[in-house]
Amino acid sequence: MIRAVLLAVILLVLVTAVAVVTRGGPRDAPTDRRLSDAATTTLVVLGMLALGVAITLGFTVGDGWPLLPIGAWVGAYLVVRVRDRTRPQRERATLEQRRDAARRRLDEFGPDGVAALDEAETLIDRILHTEAAQHGWLGDLDFGADTEMIAAAQRRITELRKACDEWAALPDPMPVDADLIVDAQRSIGELKAAVAERLQVLHDCANQAEAVDRALAQQREQDAVEHRRDQLRVRITALLTGTRAASQREPSEATDLVRSRVAAFQELQATIQAHRRADSID
């Protein structure tokens, strides 16, 4: 009797908890107070598992043991609830960190520098994702020096531009500094040319690596065609050999018998016709 009452209470508690969790709170409740769909699904699955274990323990071990899985489910509910309620804060913190990193990157390298670094990463990914690179046809690849060169050049370009802008903002510019600014602008042009040249090298490498992939694919296709051609050559040769053997086989006795009987019949028929003509003349 006690076990039955205990199991009924367990069932009622779990069903009520699952209903509350599934409902997720009032419709007008704040978003951060309601459980997400993933958290709700997790708690429902754990609740059904705890219910099954509690029923099994209630009928096999004793009256107090079914409370253990129920307690475990309550603990899991608290953990999931806390993590789910703090999820928006964690997501906002992660998003803010990404924005801060993007701002620092933009401030360090400038818009052109960020674009150049992104292009370099894209080209390097193209190279590394080719079959030739993944199978070791291109050797051990390390493009760290290229990305470091582009980053250093763009960082220096940004610093020179900022310094030139600050100099231009000063009142009463001195003519003696004009040559220095010209040198700075020349250096910026040289650095930009070096970055463009390095990006072109990476672009050429990506195109060449992809060309190797196409060559490998064509070679596989050609090998498959040659393999199929060899198979058909063997098959046709075997068929031709069988054809020659079949054409050289002697006729059967039945064909000889038919031919001889037909010839005898024709000869007999010719003899009869000759006698009939002779009788008609007489």
Coordinates of C-alpha atoms in Angstrom, one line a residue:
M1 CA 0.0 0.0 0.0
I2 CA 2.8 2.4 0.9
R3 CA 4.6 1.6 -2.3
A4 CA 1.5 2.3 -4.3
V5 CA 0.9 5.6 -2.6
L6 CA 4.5 6.6 -3.0
L7 CA 4.5 5.7 -6.7
A8 CA 1.3 7.7 -7.2
V9 CA 2.9 10.7 -5.6
I10 CA 6.0 10.3 -7.7
L11 CA 4.0 10.1 -10.8
L12 CA 1.9 13.1 -9.9
V13 CA 5.0 15.2 -9.1
L14 CA 6.8 14.2 -12.3
V15 CA 3.7 14.8 -14.5
T16 CA 3.2 18.2 -12.9
A17 CA 6.8 19.1 -13.3
V18 CA 6.9 18.1 -16.9
A19 CA 3.7 20.0 -17.6
V20 CA 5.2 23.2 -16.0
V21 CA 8.5 22.8 -17.8
T22 CA 6.8 22.2 -21.1
R23 CA 4.5 25.2 -20.7
G24 CA 7.6 27.3 -20.0
G25 CA 5.8 29.9 -17.8
P26 CA 3.2 32.5 -18.6
R27 CA 3.1 34.0 -22.0
D28 CA 3.7 37.5 -20.7
A29 CA 6.7 36.5 -18.7
P30 CA 10.1 37.9 -19.6
T31 CA 12.1 35.9 -22.1
D32 CA 14.9 35.2 -19.7
R33 CA 12.5 33.7 -17.2
R34 CA 11.2 31.0 -19.5
L35 CA 13.2 27.9 -20.4
S36 CA 14.4 27.5 -23.9
D37 CA 13.2 24.6 -26.1
A38 CA 16.5 22.7 -25.7
A39 CA 16.4 23.0 -21.9
T40 CA 12.7 22.0 -21.8
T41 CA 13.4 18.9 -24.0
T42 CA 16.4 18.0 -21.8
L43 CA 14.3 18.2 -18.6
V44 CA 11.4 16.2 -20.1
V45 CA 13.7 13.4 -21.2
L46 CA 15.5 13.3 -17.8
G47 CA 12.1 13.4 -16.0
M48 CA 10.8 10.4 -18.0
L49 CA 14.0 8.6 -17.3
A50 CA 13.8 9.4 -13.5
L51 CA 10.2 8.2 -13.5
G52 CA 11.1 4.9 -15.0
V53 CA 14.0 4.3 -12.6
A54 CA 11.8 5.4 -9.6
I55 CA 9.1 2.9 -10.6
T56 CA 11.6 0.1 -11.0
L57 CA 13.2 0.8 -7.7
G58 CA 9.8 1.1 -6.0
F59 CA 8.8 -2.4 -7.0
T60 CA 12.2 -4.1 -6.6
V61 CA 14.2 -2.5 -3.8
G62 CA 12.2 -0.6 -1.2
D63 CA 10.0 2.4 -0.5
G64 CA 12.7 5.0 0.0
W65 CA 14.9 4.3 -3.0
P66 CA 12.5 5.8 -5.6
L67 CA 13.3 9.2 -4.1
L68 CA 16.9 9.1 -5.4
P69 CA 16.1 9.5 -9.1
I70 CA 13.5 12.2 -8.2
G71 CA 16.2 14.1 -6.2
A72 CA 18.6 13.7 -9.1
W73 CA 16.0 15.1 -11.5
V74 CA 15.4 18.1 -9.2
G75 CA 19.1 18.8 -9.1
A76 CA 19.3 18.5 -12.9
Y77 CA 16.4 20.9 -13.1
L78 CA 18.1 23.5 -10.9
V79 CA 21.4 23.2 -13.0
V80 CA 19.6 23.5 -16.3
R81 CA 17.5 26.4 -15.0
V82 CA 20.5 28.4 -13.8
R83 CA 22.4 27.8 -17.0
D84 CA 19.4 28.6 -19.2
R85 CA 18.7 31.8 -17.3
T86 CA 22.3 33.0 -17.7
R87 CA 22.4 32.0 -21.4
P88 CA 21.4 35.5 -22.7
Q89 CA 24.1 37.1 -20.6
R90 CA 26.7 34.7 -21.9
E91 CA 25.6 35.2 -25.5
R92 CA 25.7 39.0 -25.1
A93 CA 29.2 38.8 -23.5
T94 CA 30.4 36.6 -26.4
L95 CA 29.0 39.0 -29.0
E96 CA 30.5 42.0 -27.2
Q97 CA 33.9 40.2 -27.2
R98 CA 33.7 39.6 -30.9
R99 CA 32.8 43.2 -31.5
D100 CA 35.7 44.4 -29.4
A101 CA 38.1 42.2 -31.3
A102 CA 36.7 43.4 -34.6
R103 CA 37.1 47.1 -33.4
R104 CA 40.7 46.5 -32.2
R105 CA 41.5 44.7 -35.5
L106 CA 40.1 47.6 -37.5
D107 CA 42.0 50.1 -35.4
E108 CA 45.2 48.2 -35.8
F109 CA 45.2 47.4 -39.5
G110 CA 42.6 49.8 -41.0
P111 CA 39.8 48.9 -43.4
D112 CA 42.2 48.1 -46.2
G113 CA 44.4 46.0 -43.9
V114 CA 41.4 44.0 -42.6
A115 CA 40.3 43.3 -46.2
A116 CA 43.9 42.2 -47.2
L117 CA 44.1 39.9 -44.2
D118 CA 40.7 38.4 -44.9
E119 CA 41.7 37.9 -48.5
A120 CA 44.9 36.2 -47.5
E121 CA 43.1 33.9 -45.1
T122 CA 40.6 33.0 -47.9
L123 CA 43.4 32.2 -50.4
I124 CA 45.2 30.1 -47.8
D125 CA 42.0 28.2 -47.0
R126 CA 41.6 27.5 -50.7
I127 CA 45.1 26.1 -50.9
L128 CA 44.8 24.0 -47.7
H129 CA 41.5 22.5 -48.7
T130 CA 42.7 21.2 -52.0
E131 CA 43.3 17.5 -52.5
A132 CA 46.9 18.1 -53.4
A133 CA 47.6 19.8 -50.1
Q134 CA 45.6 17.4 -48.0
H135 CA 47.3 14.4 -49.5
G136 CA 50.8 15.8 -49.2
W137 CA 51.5 16.5 -52.8
L138 CA 52.5 20.1 -52.0
G139 CA 54.6 19.2 -49.0
D140 CA 54.4 20.7 -45.5
L141 CA 52.6 24.1 -45.9
D142 CA 53.1 26.9 -43.5
F143 CA 51.8 30.3 -44.5
G144 CA 52.6 32.0 -41.2
A145 CA 55.3 34.1 -42.7
D146 CA 53.0 35.4 -45.4
T147 CA 50.2 36.4 -43.0
E148 CA 52.8 38.0 -40.7
M149 CA 54.3 40.0 -43.5
I150 CA 50.9 41.3 -44.6
A151 CA 49.9 42.1 -41.0
A152 CA 53.2 43.9 -40.3
A153 CA 52.9 45.9 -43.5
Q154 CA 49.3 46.9 -42.9
R155 CA 50.1 47.8 -39.3
R156 CA 52.9 50.1 -40.4
I157 CA 50.7 51.6 -43.1
T158 CA 48.1 52.4 -40.5
E159 CA 50.6 53.9 -38.1
L160 CA 52.1 56.1 -40.9
R161 CA 48.7 57.3 -42.0
K162 CA 47.8 58.2 -38.4
A163 CA 51.1 60.1 -37.9
C164 CA 50.6 61.9 -41.2
D165 CA 47.1 62.9 -40.3
E166 CA 48.2 64.2 -36.9
W167 CA 51.0 66.2 -38.6
A168 CA 48.5 67.6 -41.1
A169 CA 46.2 68.7 -38.2
L170 CA 49.0 70.7 -36.5
P171 CA 48.8 74.5 -37.0
D172 CA 51.5 76.3 -38.9
P173 CA 53.1 73.4 -40.8
M174 CA 56.8 73.8 -41.4
P175 CA 58.2 73.3 -44.9
V176 CA 61.1 71.3 -43.6
D177 CA 58.7 68.5 -42.6
A178 CA 57.2 68.3 -46.1
D179 CA 60.0 66.0 -47.3
L180 CA 59.4 63.7 -44.4
I181 CA 55.7 63.5 -45.3
V182 CA 56.6 62.7 -48.9
D183 CA 58.9 59.9 -47.7
A184 CA 56.1 58.6 -45.5
Q185 CA 53.6 58.6 -48.4
R186 CA 56.3 56.8 -50.6
S187 CA 56.8 54.2 -47.9
I188 CA 53.0 53.7 -47.7
G189 CA 52.9 53.1 -51.4
E190 CA 55.8 50.6 -51.3
L191 CA 54.1 48.7 -48.4
K192 CA 50.8 48.6 -50.3
A193 CA 52.6 47.3 -53.4
A194 CA 54.4 44.6 -51.3
V195 CA 51.1 43.5 -49.8
A196 CA 49.4 43.4 -53.2
E197 CA 52.3 41.4 -54.6
R198 CA 52.1 38.9 -51.7
L199 CA 48.4 38.5 -52.2
Q200 CA 49.0 37.9 -55.9
V201 CA 51.5 35.2 -55.0
L202 CA 48.9 33.5 -52.7
H203 CA 46.3 33.8 -55.5
D204 CA 48.6 32.2 -58.0
C205 CA 49.4 29.4 -55.5
A206 CA 45.7 28.8 -54.9
N207 CA 45.0 28.6 -58.7
Q208 CA 48.0 26.3 -59.2
A209 CA 46.9 24.0 -56.3
E210 CA 43.4 23.8 -57.8
A211 CA 44.9 23.1 -61.2
V212 CA 46.7 20.2 -59.6
D213 CA 43.4 19.0 -58.3
R214 CA 41.9 19.1 -61.7
A215 CA 44.8 17.3 -63.2
L216 CA 44.5 14.6 -60.5
A217 CA 40.8 14.3 -61.3
Q218 CA 41.4 14.0 -65.0
Q219 CA 44.1 11.4 -64.3
R220 CA 41.7 9.3 -62.3
E221 CA 39.1 9.6 -65.0
Q222 CA 41.6 8.6 -67.6
D223 CA 42.8 5.7 -65.5
A224 CA 39.2 4.6 -65.1
V225 CA 38.7 4.8 -68.9
E226 CA 41.8 2.8 -69.6
H227 CA 40.8 0.2 -67.0
R228 CA 37.4 -0.1 -68.7
R229 CA 39.1 -0.3 -72.1
D230 CA 41.3 -3.1 -70.9
Q231 CA 38.3 -5.0 -69.6
L232 CA 36.5 -4.6 -72.9
R233 CA 39.5 -5.6 -74.9
V234 CA 39.8 -8.8 -73.0
R235 CA 36.1 -9.4 -73.3
I236 CA 36.1 -8.8 -77.1
T237 CA 39.1 -10.9 -77.6
A238 CA 37.4 -13.8 -75.8
L239 CA 34.3 -13.3 -77.9
L240 CA 36.3 -13.3 -81.1
T241 CA 38.1 -16.5 -80.1
G242 CA 34.8 -18.2 -79.4
T243 CA 33.4 -16.9 -82.8
R244 CA 36.3 -18.4 -84.7
A245 CA 35.9 -21.7 -82.9
A246 CA 32.2 -21.8 -83.6
S247 CA 32.7 -20.9 -87.3
Q248 CA 35.3 -23.7 -87.8
R249 CA 33.2 -26.5 -86.3
E250 CA 32.3 -29.3 -88.7
P251 CA 28.6 -29.7 -89.7
S252 CA 26.7 -32.3 -87.7
E253 CA 25.7 -35.7 -89.1
A254 CA 22.1 -34.6 -89.2
T255 CA 22.9 -31.8 -91.7
D256 CA 24.8 -34.3 -93.9
L257 CA 21.9 -36.7 -93.7
V258 CA 19.4 -34.1 -94.7
R259 CA 21.5 -32.8 -97.6
S260 CA 22.1 -36.4 -98.9
R261 CA 18.4 -37.3 -98.7
V262 CA 17.4 -34.0 -100.4
A263 CA 19.9 -34.7 -103.2
A264 CA 18.6 -38.3 -103.6
F265 CA 15.0 -37.0 -103.6
Q266 CA 15.8 -34.5 -106.3
E267 CA 17.6 -37.1 -108.4
L268 CA 14.7 -39.5 -108.1
Q269 CA 12.2 -36.7 -109.0
A270 CA 14.3 -35.9 -112.0
T271 CA 14.3 -39.5 -113.1
I272 CA 10.5 -39.8 -112.8
Q273 CA 10.0 -36.6 -114.8
A274 CA 12.3 -37.9 -117.5
H275 CA 10.3 -41.2 -117.8
R276 CA 7.0 -39.3 -118.0
R277 CA 8.3 -37.1 -120.8
A278 CA 9.5 -40.2 -122.7
D279 CA 6.1 -41.9 -122.3
S280 CA 4.3 -38.9 -123.5
I281 CA 6.4 -38.7 -126.7
D282 CA 5.7 -42.4 -127.5

